[in-house]
Short mmCIF file of C-alpha atoms in Angstrom, two decimals:
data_model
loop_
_atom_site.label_atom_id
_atom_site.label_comp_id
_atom_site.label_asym_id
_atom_site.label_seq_id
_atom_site.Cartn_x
_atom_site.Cartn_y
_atom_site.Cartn_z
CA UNK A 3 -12.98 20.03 -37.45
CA UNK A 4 -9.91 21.82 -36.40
CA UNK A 5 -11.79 24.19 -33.90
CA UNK A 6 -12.68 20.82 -32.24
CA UNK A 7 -9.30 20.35 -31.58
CA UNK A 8 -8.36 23.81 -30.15
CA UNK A 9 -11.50 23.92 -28.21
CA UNK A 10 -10.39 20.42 -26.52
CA UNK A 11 -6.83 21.69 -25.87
CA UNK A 12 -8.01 24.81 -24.36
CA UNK A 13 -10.26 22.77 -21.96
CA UNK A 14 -7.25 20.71 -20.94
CA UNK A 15 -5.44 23.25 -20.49
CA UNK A 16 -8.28 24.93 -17.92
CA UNK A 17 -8.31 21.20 -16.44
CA UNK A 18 -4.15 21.40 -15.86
CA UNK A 19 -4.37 23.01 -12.15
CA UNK A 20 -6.60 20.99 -10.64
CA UNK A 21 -4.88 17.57 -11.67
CA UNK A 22 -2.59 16.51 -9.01
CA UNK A 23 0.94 16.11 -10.07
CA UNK A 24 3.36 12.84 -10.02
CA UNK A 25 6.92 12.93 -10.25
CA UNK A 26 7.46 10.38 -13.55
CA UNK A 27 8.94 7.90 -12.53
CA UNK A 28 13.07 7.36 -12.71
CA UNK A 29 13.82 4.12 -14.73
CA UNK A 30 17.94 2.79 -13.94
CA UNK A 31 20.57 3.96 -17.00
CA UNK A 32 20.75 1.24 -19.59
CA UNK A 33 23.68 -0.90 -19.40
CA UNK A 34 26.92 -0.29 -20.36
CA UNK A 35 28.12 -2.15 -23.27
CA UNK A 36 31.63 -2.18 -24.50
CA UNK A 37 32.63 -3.81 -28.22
CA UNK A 38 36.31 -4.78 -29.31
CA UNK A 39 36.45 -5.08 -33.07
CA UNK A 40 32.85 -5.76 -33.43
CA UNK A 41 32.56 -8.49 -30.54
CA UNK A 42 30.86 -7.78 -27.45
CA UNK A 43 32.73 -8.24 -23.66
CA UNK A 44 31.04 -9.94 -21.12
CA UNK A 45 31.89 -8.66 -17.62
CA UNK A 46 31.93 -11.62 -14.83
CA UNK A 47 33.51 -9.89 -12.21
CA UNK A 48 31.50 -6.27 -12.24
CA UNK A 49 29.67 -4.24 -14.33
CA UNK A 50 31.11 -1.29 -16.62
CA UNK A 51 30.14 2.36 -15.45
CA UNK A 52 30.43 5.98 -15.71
CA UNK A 53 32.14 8.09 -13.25
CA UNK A 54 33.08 11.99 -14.33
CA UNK A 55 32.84 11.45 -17.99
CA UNK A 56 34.92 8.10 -18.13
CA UNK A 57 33.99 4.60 -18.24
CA UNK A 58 35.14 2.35 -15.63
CA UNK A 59 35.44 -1.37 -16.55
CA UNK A 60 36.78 -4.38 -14.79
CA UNK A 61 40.37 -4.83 -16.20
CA UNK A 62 40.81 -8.54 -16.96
CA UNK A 63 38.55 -8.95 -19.66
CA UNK A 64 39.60 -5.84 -21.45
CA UNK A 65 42.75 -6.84 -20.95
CA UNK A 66 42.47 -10.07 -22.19
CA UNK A 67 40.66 -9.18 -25.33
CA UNK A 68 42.89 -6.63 -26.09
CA UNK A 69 45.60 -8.88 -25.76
CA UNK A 70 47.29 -8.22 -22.92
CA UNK A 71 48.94 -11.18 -20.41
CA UNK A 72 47.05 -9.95 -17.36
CA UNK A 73 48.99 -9.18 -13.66
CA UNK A 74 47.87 -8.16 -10.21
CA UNK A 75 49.72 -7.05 -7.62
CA UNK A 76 47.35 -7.48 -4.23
CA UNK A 77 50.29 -5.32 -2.04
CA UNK A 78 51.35 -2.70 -4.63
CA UNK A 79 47.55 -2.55 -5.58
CA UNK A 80 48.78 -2.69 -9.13
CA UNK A 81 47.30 -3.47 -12.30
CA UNK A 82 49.62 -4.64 -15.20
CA UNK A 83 49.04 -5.48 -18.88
CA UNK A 84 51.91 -6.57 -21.08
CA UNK A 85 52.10 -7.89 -24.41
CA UNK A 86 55.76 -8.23 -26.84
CA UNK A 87 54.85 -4.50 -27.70
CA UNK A 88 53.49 -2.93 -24.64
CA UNK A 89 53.84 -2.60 -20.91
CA UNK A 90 51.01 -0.92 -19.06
CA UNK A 91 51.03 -0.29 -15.43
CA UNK A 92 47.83 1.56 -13.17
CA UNK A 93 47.86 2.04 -9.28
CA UNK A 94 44.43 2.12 -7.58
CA UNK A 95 43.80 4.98 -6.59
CA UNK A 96 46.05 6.93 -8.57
CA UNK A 97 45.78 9.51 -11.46
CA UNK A 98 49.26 8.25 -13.20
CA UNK A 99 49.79 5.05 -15.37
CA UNK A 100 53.13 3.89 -16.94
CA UNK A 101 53.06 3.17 -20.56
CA UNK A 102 56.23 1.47 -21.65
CA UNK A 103 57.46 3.50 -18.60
CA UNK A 104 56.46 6.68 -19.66
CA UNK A 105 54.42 8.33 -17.22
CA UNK A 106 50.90 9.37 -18.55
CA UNK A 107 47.97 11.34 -16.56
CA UNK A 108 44.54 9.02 -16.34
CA UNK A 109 41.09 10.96 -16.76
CA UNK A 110 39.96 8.40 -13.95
CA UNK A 111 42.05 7.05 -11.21
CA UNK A 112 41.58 3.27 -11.15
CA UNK A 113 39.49 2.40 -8.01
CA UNK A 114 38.62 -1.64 -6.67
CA UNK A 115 35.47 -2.17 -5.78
CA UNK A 116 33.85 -5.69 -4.45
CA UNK A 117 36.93 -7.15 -5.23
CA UNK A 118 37.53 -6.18 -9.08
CA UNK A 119 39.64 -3.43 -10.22
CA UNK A 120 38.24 -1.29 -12.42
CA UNK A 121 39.88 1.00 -15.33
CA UNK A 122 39.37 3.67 -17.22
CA UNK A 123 38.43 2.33 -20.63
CA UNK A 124 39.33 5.27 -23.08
CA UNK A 125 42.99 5.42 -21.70
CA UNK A 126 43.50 1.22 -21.95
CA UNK A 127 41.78 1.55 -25.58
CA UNK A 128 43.95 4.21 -26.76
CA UNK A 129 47.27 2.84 -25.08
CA UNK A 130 46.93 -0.22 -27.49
CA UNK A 131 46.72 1.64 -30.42
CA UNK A 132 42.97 1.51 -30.74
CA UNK A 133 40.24 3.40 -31.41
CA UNK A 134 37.48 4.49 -29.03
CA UNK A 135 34.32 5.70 -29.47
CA UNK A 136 31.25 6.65 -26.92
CA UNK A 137 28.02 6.51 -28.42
CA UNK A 138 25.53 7.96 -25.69
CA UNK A 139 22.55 7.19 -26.83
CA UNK A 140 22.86 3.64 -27.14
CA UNK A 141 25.76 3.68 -24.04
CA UNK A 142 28.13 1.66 -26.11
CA UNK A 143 31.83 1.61 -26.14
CA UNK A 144 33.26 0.81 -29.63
CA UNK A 145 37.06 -0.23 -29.42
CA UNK A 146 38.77 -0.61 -33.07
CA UNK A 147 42.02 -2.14 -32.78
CA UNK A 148 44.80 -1.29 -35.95
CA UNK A 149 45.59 -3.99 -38.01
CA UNK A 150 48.40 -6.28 -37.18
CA UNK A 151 49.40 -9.05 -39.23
CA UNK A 152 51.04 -10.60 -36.00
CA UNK A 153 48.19 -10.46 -33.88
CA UNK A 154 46.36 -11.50 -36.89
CA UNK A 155 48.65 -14.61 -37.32
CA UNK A 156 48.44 -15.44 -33.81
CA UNK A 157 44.62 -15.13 -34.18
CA UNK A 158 44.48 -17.58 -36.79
CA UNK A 159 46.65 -19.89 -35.21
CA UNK A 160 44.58 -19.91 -32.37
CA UNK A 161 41.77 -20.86 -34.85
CA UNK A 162 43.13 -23.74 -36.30
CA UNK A 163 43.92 -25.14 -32.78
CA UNK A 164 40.66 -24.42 -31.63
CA UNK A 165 39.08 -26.41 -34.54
CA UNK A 166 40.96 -29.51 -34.48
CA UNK A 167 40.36 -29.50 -30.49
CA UNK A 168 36.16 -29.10 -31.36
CA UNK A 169 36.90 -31.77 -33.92
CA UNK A 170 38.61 -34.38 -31.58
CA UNK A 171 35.70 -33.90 -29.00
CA UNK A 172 33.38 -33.99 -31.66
CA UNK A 173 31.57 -30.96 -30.81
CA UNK A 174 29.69 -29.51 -33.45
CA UNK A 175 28.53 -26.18 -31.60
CA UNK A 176 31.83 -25.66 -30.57
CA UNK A 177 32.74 -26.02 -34.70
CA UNK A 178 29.63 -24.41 -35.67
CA UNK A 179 31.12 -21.35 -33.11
CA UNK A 180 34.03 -20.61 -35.15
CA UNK A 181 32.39 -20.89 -38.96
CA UNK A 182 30.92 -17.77 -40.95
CA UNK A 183 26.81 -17.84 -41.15
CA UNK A 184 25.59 -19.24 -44.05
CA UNK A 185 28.94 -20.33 -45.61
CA UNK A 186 29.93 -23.48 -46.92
CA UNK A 187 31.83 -24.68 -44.30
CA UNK A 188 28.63 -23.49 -41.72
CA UNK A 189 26.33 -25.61 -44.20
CA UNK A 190 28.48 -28.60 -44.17
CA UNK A 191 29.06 -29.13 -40.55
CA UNK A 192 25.47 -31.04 -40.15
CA UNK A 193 27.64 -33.82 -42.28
CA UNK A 194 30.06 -34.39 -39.54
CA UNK A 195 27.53 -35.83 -37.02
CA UNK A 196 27.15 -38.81 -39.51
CA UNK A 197 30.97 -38.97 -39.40
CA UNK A 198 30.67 -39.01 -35.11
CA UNK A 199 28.30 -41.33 -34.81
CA UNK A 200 30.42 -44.13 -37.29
CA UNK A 201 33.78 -42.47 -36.98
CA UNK A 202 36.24 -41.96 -34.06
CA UNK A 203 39.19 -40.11 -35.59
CA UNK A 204 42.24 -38.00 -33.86
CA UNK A 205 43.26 -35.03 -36.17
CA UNK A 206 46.74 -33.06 -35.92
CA UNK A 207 47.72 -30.06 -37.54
CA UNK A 208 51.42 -30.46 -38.46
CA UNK A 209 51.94 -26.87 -40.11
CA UNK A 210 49.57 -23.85 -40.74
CA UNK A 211 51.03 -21.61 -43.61
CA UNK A 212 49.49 -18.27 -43.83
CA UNK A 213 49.18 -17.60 -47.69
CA UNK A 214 47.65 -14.47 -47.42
CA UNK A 215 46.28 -11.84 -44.93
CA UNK A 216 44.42 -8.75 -45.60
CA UNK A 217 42.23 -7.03 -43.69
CA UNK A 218 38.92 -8.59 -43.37
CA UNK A 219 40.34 -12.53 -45.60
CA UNK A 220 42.81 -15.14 -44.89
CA UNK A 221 43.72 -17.92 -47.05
CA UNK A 222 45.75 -20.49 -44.83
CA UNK A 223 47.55 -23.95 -46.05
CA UNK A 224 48.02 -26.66 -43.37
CA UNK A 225 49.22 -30.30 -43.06
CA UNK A 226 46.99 -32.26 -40.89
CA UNK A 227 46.77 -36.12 -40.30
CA UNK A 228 44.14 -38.16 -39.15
CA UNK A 229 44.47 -41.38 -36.97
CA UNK A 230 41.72 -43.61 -36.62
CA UNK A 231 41.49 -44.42 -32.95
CA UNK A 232 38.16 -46.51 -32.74
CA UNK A 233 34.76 -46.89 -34.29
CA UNK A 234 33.76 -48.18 -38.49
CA UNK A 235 37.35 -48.92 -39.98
CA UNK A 236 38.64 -45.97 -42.25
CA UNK A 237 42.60 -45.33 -43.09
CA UNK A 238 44.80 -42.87 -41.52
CA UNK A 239 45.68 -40.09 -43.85
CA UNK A 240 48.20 -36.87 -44.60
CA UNK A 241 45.85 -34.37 -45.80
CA UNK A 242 46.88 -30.65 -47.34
CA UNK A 243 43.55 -28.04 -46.43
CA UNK A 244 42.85 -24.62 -47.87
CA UNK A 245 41.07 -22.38 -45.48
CA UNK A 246 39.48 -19.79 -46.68
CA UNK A 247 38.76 -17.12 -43.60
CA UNK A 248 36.81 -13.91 -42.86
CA UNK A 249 36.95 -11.64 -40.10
CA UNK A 250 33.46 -10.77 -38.89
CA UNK A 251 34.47 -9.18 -35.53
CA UNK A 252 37.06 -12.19 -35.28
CA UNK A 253 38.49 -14.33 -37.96
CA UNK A 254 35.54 -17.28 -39.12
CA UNK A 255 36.02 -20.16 -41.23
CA UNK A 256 34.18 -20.02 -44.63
CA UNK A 257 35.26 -22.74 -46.64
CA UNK A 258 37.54 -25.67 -46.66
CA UNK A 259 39.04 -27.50 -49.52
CA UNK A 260 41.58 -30.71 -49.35
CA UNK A 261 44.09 -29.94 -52.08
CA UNK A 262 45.70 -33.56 -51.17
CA UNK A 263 44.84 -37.08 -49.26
CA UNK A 264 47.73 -39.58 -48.57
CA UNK A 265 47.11 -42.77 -47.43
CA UNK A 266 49.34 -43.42 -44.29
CA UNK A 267 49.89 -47.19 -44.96
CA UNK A 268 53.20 -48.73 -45.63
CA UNK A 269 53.05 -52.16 -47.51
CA UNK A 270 54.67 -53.69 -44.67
CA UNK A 271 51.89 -52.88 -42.65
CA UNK A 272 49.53 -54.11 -45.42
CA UNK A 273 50.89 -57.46 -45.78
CA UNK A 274 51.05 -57.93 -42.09
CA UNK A 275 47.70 -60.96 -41.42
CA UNK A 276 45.22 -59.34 -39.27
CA UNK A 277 44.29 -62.56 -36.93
CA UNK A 278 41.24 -63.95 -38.17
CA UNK A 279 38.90 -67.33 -38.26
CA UNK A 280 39.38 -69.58 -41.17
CA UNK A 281 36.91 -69.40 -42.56
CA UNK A 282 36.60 -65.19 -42.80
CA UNK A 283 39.76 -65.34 -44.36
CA UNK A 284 38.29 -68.12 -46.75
CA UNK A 285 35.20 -66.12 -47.49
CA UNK A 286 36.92 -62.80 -48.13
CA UNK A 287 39.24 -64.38 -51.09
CA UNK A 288 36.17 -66.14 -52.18
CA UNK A 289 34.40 -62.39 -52.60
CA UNK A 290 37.50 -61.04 -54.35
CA UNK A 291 38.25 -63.65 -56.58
CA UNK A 292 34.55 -62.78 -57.82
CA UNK A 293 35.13 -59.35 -58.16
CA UNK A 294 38.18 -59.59 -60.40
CA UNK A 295 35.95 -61.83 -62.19
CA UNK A 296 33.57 -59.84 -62.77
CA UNK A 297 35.09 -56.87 -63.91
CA UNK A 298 37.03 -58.51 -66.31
CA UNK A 299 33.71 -60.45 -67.70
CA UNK A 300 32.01 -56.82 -67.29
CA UNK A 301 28.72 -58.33 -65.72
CA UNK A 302 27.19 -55.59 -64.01
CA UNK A 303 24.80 -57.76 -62.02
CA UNK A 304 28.32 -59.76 -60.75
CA UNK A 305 29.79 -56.80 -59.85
CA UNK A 306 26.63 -55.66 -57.98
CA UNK A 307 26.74 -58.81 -56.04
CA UNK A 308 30.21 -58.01 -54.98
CA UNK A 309 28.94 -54.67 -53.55
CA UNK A 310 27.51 -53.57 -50.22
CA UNK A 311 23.96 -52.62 -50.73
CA UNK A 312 22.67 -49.21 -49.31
CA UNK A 313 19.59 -48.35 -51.21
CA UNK A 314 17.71 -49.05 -53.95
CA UNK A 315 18.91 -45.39 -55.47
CA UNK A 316 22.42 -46.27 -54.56
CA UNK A 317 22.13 -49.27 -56.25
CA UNK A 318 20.73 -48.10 -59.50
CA UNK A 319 22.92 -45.21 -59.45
CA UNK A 320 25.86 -47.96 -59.06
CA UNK A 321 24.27 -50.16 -62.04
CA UNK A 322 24.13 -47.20 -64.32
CA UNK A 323 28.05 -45.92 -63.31
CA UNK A 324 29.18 -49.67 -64.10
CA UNK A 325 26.98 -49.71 -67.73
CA UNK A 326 28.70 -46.37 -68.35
CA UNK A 327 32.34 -47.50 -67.44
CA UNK A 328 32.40 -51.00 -69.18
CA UNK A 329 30.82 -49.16 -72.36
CA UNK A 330 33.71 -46.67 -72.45
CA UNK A 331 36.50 -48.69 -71.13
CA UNK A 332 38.05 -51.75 -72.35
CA UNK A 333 40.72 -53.23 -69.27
CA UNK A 334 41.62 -56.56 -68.11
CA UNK A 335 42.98 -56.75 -63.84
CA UNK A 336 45.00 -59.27 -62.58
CA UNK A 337 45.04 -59.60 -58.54
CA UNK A 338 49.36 -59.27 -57.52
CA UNK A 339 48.94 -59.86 -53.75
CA UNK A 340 46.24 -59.31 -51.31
CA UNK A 341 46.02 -59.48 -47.51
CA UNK A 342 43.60 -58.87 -44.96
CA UNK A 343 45.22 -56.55 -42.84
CA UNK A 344 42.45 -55.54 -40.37
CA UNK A 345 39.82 -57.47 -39.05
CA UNK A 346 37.01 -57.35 -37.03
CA UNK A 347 33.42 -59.44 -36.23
CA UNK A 348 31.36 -58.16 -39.37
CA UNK A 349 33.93 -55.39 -40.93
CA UNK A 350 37.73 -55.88 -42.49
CA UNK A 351 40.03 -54.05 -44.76
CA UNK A 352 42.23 -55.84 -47.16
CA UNK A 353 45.30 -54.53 -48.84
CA UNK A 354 45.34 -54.76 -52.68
CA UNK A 355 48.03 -54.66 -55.44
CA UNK A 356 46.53 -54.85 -59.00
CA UNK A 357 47.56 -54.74 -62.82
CA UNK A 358 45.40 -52.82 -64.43
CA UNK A 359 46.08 -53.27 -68.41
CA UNK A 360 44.20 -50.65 -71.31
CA UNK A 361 43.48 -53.11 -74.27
CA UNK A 362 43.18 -50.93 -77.00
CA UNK A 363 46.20 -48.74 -75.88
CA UNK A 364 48.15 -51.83 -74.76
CA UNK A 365 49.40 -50.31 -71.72
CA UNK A 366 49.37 -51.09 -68.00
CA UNK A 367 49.79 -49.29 -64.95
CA UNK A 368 49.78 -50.77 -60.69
CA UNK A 369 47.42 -49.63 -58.42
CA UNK A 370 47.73 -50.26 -54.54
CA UNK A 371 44.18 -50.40 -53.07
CA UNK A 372 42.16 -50.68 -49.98
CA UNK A 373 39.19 -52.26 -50.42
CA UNK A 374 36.73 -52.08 -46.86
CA UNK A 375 34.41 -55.15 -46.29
CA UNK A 376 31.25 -55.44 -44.72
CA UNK A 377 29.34 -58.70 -43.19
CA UNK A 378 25.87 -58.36 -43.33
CA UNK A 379 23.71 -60.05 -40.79
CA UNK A 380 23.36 -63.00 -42.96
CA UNK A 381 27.08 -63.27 -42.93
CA UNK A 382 27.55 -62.31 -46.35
CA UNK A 383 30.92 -60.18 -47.10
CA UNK A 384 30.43 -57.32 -49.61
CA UNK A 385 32.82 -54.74 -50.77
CA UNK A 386 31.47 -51.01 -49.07
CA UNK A 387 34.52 -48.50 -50.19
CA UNK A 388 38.00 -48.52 -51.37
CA UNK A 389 40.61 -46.36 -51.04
CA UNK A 390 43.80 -45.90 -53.44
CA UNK A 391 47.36 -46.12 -51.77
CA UNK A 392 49.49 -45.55 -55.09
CA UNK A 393 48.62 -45.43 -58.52
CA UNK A 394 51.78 -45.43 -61.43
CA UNK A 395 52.61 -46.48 -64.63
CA UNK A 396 54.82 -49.51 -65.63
CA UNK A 397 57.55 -47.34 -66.42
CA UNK A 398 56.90 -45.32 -62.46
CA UNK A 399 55.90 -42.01 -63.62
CA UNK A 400 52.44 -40.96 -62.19
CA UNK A 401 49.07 -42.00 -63.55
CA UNK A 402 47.40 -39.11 -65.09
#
């Protein structure tokens, strides 16, 4: 079989002169693609290039990335980046650059083209403490910046800002942007649509507290409130968040935990009458006088009846939690004060101070409550959640 194979190259070979020939046919360089810590640029203004070895690049967006407040001067025909640390300074058309005012030689004289300046990318890279490396075969630009924990800080900062703005406008792509794929926070953020669609909240960050930075994992403590601004009724709160964050080219949210809630209600503002018919008002003490009633009877089926209904595996769930609790626990409630302090057409929040006493331990403690109310089409007013505002023992140390 091999001589078949021989035979057949020999005859090509014979064939060779008399086939005409065709220049093959020049295909355009790939493009040039530059990378900053893992994250690729995207070049508005111009295209990146080679000219004698170096890689030209429109300046702003390296600049920018890199961290650099960006200048132009249209007279001078100078470029400027400057940053707390660092001063540069490039002329087009000229083979010198000022580096915190020391003058250095540039492999490629910066040259403006269509409008856009473009710089030589090595010498920017390197003036910022980075590394660069040229990988020809793929014509990539890798740019590794050295770690700094105040660039880092200011990183993260810029995080946390950027997440409570995505929250406000209730943009889950925009939230979705700045989480780690597959995480827990990633897999969670399909939950906040619910909270859109029912909810309109304003969130604030009061502090950020970096607990820890290392290279590639920040933990970071913050004190945010939330202020309910419209939509399903739902009380304002203090809340104290872990984030736990990873840098995958730039720093990603992985997981969030709320180490504290705090009701923001004063009982000033609870005992303060939300206007209201009559007759709401008259229906609403009706409903909690039952409820008292029928926790301290323990009839599940009263206490059901009390409850707004969601689904039938809601509801048994509920029936089996209330078995469970009246089985273990033996407590008596008496009703201090109550008020309806919000109020709407079918939805209203009351504020609730109750004595809550242990039978067999023969000891009490107060709980401050808000209890949210539902009318149902039939006009029926059923307990849907409740919220705690203080919870103490008789003596004022805190309830375990």
């Amino acid at each position: 079989m091999k001589k078949w194979f021989i035979m057949l190259g020999v005859l090509l070979l014979s064939l060779a002169p008399a086939v005409p020939a065709f220049a093959a046919p020049v295909t355009a360089p790939a493009p040039i693609k530059v990378y900053i810590d893992g994250v690729k640029l995207s070049f508005s203004s111009g295209s990146p290039y080679l000219q004698n070895g170096s890689v030209m690049v429109p300046f702003r967006a390296v600049f920018e990335k890199l961290g650099l407040k960006v200048g132009w001067d249209p007279v001078g025909r100078v470029v400027t980046g400057t940053s707390p640390e660092l001063s540069l300074k490039l002329t087009i058309g000229s083979s010198r650059a000022a580096v915190n005012s020391v003058v250095r030689k540039l492999p490629a004289a910066p040259v403006e083209s269509g409008g856009t300046a473009y710089v030589p990318l090595r010498f920017v890279g390197e003036a910022t403490g980075g590394g660069v490396v040229w990988n020809a075969s793929s014509r990539s630009v890798q740019i590794t910046r050295p770690v700094s924990k105040s660039r880092d800080k200011a990183d993260i900062v810029s995080l946390m800002s950027k997440l409570t703005s995505y929250f406000n406008s209730e943009n889950t792509a925009g939230i979705t942007s700045l989480s780690q794929a597959g995480s827990d926070f990633a897999l969670s953020i399909s939950a906040l649509e619910f909270s859109f669609r029912n909810y309109d909240l304003k969130s604030e960050i009061k502090s950020v507290d970096i607990v820890s930075l290392e290279a590639n994992e920040a933990t970071v403590a913050t004190v945010e409130t939330s202020t309910r601004i419209g939509g399903a009724y739902i009380p304002d709160t203090q809340d104290e968040y872990i984030y736990t964050l990873v840098r995958n080219g730039s720093w990603k949210v992985s997981n969030i935990q709320n180490q504290k809630s705090t009701l923001l209600l004063t009982r000033d503002q609870g005992m303060k009458p939300a206007e209201m018919p009559q007759s709401a008002d008259t229906a609403i003490q009706e409903l909690l006088k039952r409820y008292y009633q029928s926790l301290n009877d323990k009839n599940v089926a009263g206490m059901l009846s009390t409850l707004t209904f969601h689904d039938e595996d809601n509801d048994k769930a509920q029936k089996a939690a209330l078995e469970d609790f009246f089985k273990t626990y033996n407590l008596s409630y008496a009703l201090s004060a109550s008020n309806v302090f919000y109020y709407s057409d079918n939805e209203a929040a009351v504020y609730v101070e109750q004595q809550i006493t242990d039978k067999n331990e023969s000891s009490s403690s107060n709980k401050t409550l808000i209890l949210v109310l539902n009318k149902s089409a039939e006009g029926t007013w059923t307990i849907s959640n409740s919220y705690t505002v203080s919870d103490t023992m008789e003596d004022g140390s805190n309830n375990p």
